[in-house]
Short mmCIF file of C-alpha atoms and ligand atoms in Angstrom, two decimals:
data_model
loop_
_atom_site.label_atom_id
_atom_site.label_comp_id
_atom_site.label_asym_id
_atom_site.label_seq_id
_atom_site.Cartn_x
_atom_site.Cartn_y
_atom_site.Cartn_z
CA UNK A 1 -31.83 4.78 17.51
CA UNK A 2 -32.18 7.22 14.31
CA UNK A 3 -32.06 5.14 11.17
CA UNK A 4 -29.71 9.15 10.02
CA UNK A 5 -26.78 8.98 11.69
CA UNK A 6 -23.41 8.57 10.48
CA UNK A 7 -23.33 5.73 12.60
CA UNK A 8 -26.44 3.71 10.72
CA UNK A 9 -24.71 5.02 7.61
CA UNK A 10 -21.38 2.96 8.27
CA UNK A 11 -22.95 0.25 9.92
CA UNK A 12 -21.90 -1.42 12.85
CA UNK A 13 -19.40 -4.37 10.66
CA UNK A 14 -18.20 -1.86 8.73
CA UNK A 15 -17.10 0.30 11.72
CA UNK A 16 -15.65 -2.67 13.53
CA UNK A 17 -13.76 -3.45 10.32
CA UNK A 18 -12.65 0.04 10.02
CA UNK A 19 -11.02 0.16 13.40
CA UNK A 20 -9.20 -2.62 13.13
CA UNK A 21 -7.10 -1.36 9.70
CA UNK A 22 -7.03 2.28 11.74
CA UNK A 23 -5.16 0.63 14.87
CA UNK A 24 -2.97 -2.13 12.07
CA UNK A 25 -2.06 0.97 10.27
CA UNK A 26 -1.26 3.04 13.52
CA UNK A 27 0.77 -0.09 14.94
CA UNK A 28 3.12 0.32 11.67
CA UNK A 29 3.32 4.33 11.59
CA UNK A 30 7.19 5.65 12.52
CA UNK A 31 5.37 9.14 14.60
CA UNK A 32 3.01 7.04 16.67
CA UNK A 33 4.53 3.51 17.45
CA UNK A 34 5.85 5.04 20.56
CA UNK A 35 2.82 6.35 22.20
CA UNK A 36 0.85 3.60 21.38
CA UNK A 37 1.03 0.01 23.48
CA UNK A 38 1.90 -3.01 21.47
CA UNK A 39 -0.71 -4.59 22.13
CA UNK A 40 -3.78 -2.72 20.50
CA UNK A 41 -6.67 -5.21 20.96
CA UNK A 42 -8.37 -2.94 24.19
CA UNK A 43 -7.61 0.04 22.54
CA UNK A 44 -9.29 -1.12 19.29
CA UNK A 45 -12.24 -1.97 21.52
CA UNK A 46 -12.67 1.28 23.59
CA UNK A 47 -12.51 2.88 20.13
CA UNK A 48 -15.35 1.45 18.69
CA UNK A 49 -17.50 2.01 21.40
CA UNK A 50 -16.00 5.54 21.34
CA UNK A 51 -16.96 5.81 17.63
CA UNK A 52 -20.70 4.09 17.62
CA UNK A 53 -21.91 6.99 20.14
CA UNK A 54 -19.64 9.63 18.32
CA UNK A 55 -21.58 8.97 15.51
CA UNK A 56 -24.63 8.93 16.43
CA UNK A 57 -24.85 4.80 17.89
CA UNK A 58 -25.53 3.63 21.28
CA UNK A 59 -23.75 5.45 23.86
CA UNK A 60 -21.42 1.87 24.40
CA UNK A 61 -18.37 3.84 25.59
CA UNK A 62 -20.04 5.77 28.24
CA UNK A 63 -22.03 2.84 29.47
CA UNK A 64 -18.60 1.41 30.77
CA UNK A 65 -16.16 4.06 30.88
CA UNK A 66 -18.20 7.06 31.96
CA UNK A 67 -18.04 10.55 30.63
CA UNK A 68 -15.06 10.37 28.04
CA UNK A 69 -13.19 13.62 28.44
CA UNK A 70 -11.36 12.30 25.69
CA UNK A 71 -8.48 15.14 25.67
CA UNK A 72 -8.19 14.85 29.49
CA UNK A 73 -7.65 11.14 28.31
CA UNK A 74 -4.79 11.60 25.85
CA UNK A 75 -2.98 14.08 28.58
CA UNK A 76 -0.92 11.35 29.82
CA UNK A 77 0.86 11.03 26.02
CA UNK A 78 2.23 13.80 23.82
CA UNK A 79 -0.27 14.74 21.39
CA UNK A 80 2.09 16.79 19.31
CA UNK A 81 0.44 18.86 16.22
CA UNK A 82 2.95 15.89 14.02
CA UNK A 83 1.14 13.04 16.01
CA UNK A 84 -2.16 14.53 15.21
CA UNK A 85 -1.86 14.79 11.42
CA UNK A 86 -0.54 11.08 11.85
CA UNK A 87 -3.57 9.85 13.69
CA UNK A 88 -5.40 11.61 10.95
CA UNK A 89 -3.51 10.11 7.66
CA UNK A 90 -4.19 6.61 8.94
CA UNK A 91 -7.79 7.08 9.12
CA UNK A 92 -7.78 8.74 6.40
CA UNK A 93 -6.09 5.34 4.69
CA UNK A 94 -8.21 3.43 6.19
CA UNK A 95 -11.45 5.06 5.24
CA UNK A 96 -10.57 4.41 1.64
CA UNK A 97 -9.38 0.77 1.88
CA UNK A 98 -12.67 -0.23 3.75
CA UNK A 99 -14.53 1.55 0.74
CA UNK A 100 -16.05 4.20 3.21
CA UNK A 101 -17.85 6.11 -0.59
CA UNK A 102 -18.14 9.95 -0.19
CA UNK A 103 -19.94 12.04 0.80
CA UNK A 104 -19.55 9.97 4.10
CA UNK A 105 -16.20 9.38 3.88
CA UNK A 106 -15.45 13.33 4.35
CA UNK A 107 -18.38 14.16 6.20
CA UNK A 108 -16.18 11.23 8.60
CA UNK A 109 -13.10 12.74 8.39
CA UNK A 110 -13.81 16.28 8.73
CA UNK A 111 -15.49 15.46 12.56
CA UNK A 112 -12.43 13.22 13.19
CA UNK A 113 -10.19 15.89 12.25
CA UNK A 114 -11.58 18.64 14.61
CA UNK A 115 -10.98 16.15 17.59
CA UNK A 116 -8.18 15.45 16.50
CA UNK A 117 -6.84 19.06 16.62
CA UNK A 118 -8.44 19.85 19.87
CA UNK A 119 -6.68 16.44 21.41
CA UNK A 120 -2.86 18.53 20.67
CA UNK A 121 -1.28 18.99 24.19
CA UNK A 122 2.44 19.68 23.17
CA UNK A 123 4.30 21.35 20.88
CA UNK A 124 6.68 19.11 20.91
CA UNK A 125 7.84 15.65 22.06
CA UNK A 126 10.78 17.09 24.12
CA UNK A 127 10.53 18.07 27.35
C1 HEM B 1 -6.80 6.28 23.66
C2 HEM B 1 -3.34 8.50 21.16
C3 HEM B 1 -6.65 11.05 18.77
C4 HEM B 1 -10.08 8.39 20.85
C5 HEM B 1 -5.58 6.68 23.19
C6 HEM B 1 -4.32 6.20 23.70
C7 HEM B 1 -3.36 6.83 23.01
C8 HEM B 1 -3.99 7.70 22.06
C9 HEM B 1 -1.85 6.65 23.18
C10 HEM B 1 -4.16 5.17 24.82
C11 HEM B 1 -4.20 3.79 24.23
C12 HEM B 1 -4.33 2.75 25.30
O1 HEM B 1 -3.63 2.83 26.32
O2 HEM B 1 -5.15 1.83 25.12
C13 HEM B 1 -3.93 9.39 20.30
C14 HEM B 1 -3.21 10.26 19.40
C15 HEM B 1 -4.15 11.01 18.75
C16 HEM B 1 -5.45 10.57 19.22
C17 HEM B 1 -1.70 10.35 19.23
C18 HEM B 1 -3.85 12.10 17.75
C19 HEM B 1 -4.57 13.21 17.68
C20 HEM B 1 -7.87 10.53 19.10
C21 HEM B 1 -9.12 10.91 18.50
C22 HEM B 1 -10.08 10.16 19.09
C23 HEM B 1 -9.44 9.31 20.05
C24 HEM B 1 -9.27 11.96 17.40
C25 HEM B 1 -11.55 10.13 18.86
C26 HEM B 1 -12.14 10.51 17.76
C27 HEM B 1 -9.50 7.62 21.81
C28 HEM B 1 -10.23 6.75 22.72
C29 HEM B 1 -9.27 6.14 23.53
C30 HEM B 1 -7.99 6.65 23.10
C31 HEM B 1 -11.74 6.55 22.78
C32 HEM B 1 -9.53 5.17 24.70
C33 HEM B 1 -9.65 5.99 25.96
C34 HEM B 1 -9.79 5.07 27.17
O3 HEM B 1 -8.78 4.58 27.68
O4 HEM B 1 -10.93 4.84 27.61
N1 HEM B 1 -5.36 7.59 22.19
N2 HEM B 1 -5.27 9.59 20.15
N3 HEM B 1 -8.10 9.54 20.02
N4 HEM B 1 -8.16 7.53 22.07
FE1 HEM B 1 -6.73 8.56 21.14
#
């Protein structure tokens, strides 16, 4: 593995630690409690994997999940362009309280962001 990635750059503690505050944070936010399960620990665990070969790790998450077609993934819940900005204000809490410094911590978000504006699959959570 390349010693440059984003993923060396966080380290693989760090990332673990990261996730975990994300998905505590997520648990406790009034837009996404209901799409969420209450219990988050395999979630939390798929999304690590997810994250190590997003940024640059070992490809963990395709190595038991397959391809991730991530927004054919999320098509079973209402991704709603309120639920995305959601998603995206607890990581971006979390990437400060884990003491993610810049420029990584933006370089982080920015990716994270794009995703998650392509995951949106509803206007609204109607219907
Ligand atoms: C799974 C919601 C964005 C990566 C899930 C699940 C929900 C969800 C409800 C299923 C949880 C479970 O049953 O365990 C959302 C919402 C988002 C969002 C509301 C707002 C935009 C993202 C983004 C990423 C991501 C941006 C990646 C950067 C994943 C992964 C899984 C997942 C890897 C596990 C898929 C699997 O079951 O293998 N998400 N998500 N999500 N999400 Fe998201």
């Amino acid at each position: 593995q390349s010693n440059n990635t984003v993923y060396s750059l966080i380290g693989e503690d760090k990332l673990d630690i990261l996730v975990d505050r994300f998905y505590e944070l997520v648990s406790e936010h009034p837009d996404l409690i209901e799409v969420f399960p209450d219990d988050l620990t395999e979630t939390a665990r798929k999304q690590k994997q997810f994250l190590t070969q997003f940024f640059g790790g070992p490809a963990l998450y395709t190595e038991e999940h397959g391809h991730p077609m991530l927004r054919a993934r999320h098509m079973p819940f209402k991704i709603t362009p309120e639920r995305s900005e959601a998603w995206l204000s607890c990581m971006a809490q979390a990437l400060v309280e884990v003491n993610i410094e810049e420029p990584l911590r933006t370089a982080v978000f920015e990716r994270l962001s794009y995703t998650a504006r392509h995951m949106i699959n509803s206007e609204t959570t109607h219907s």
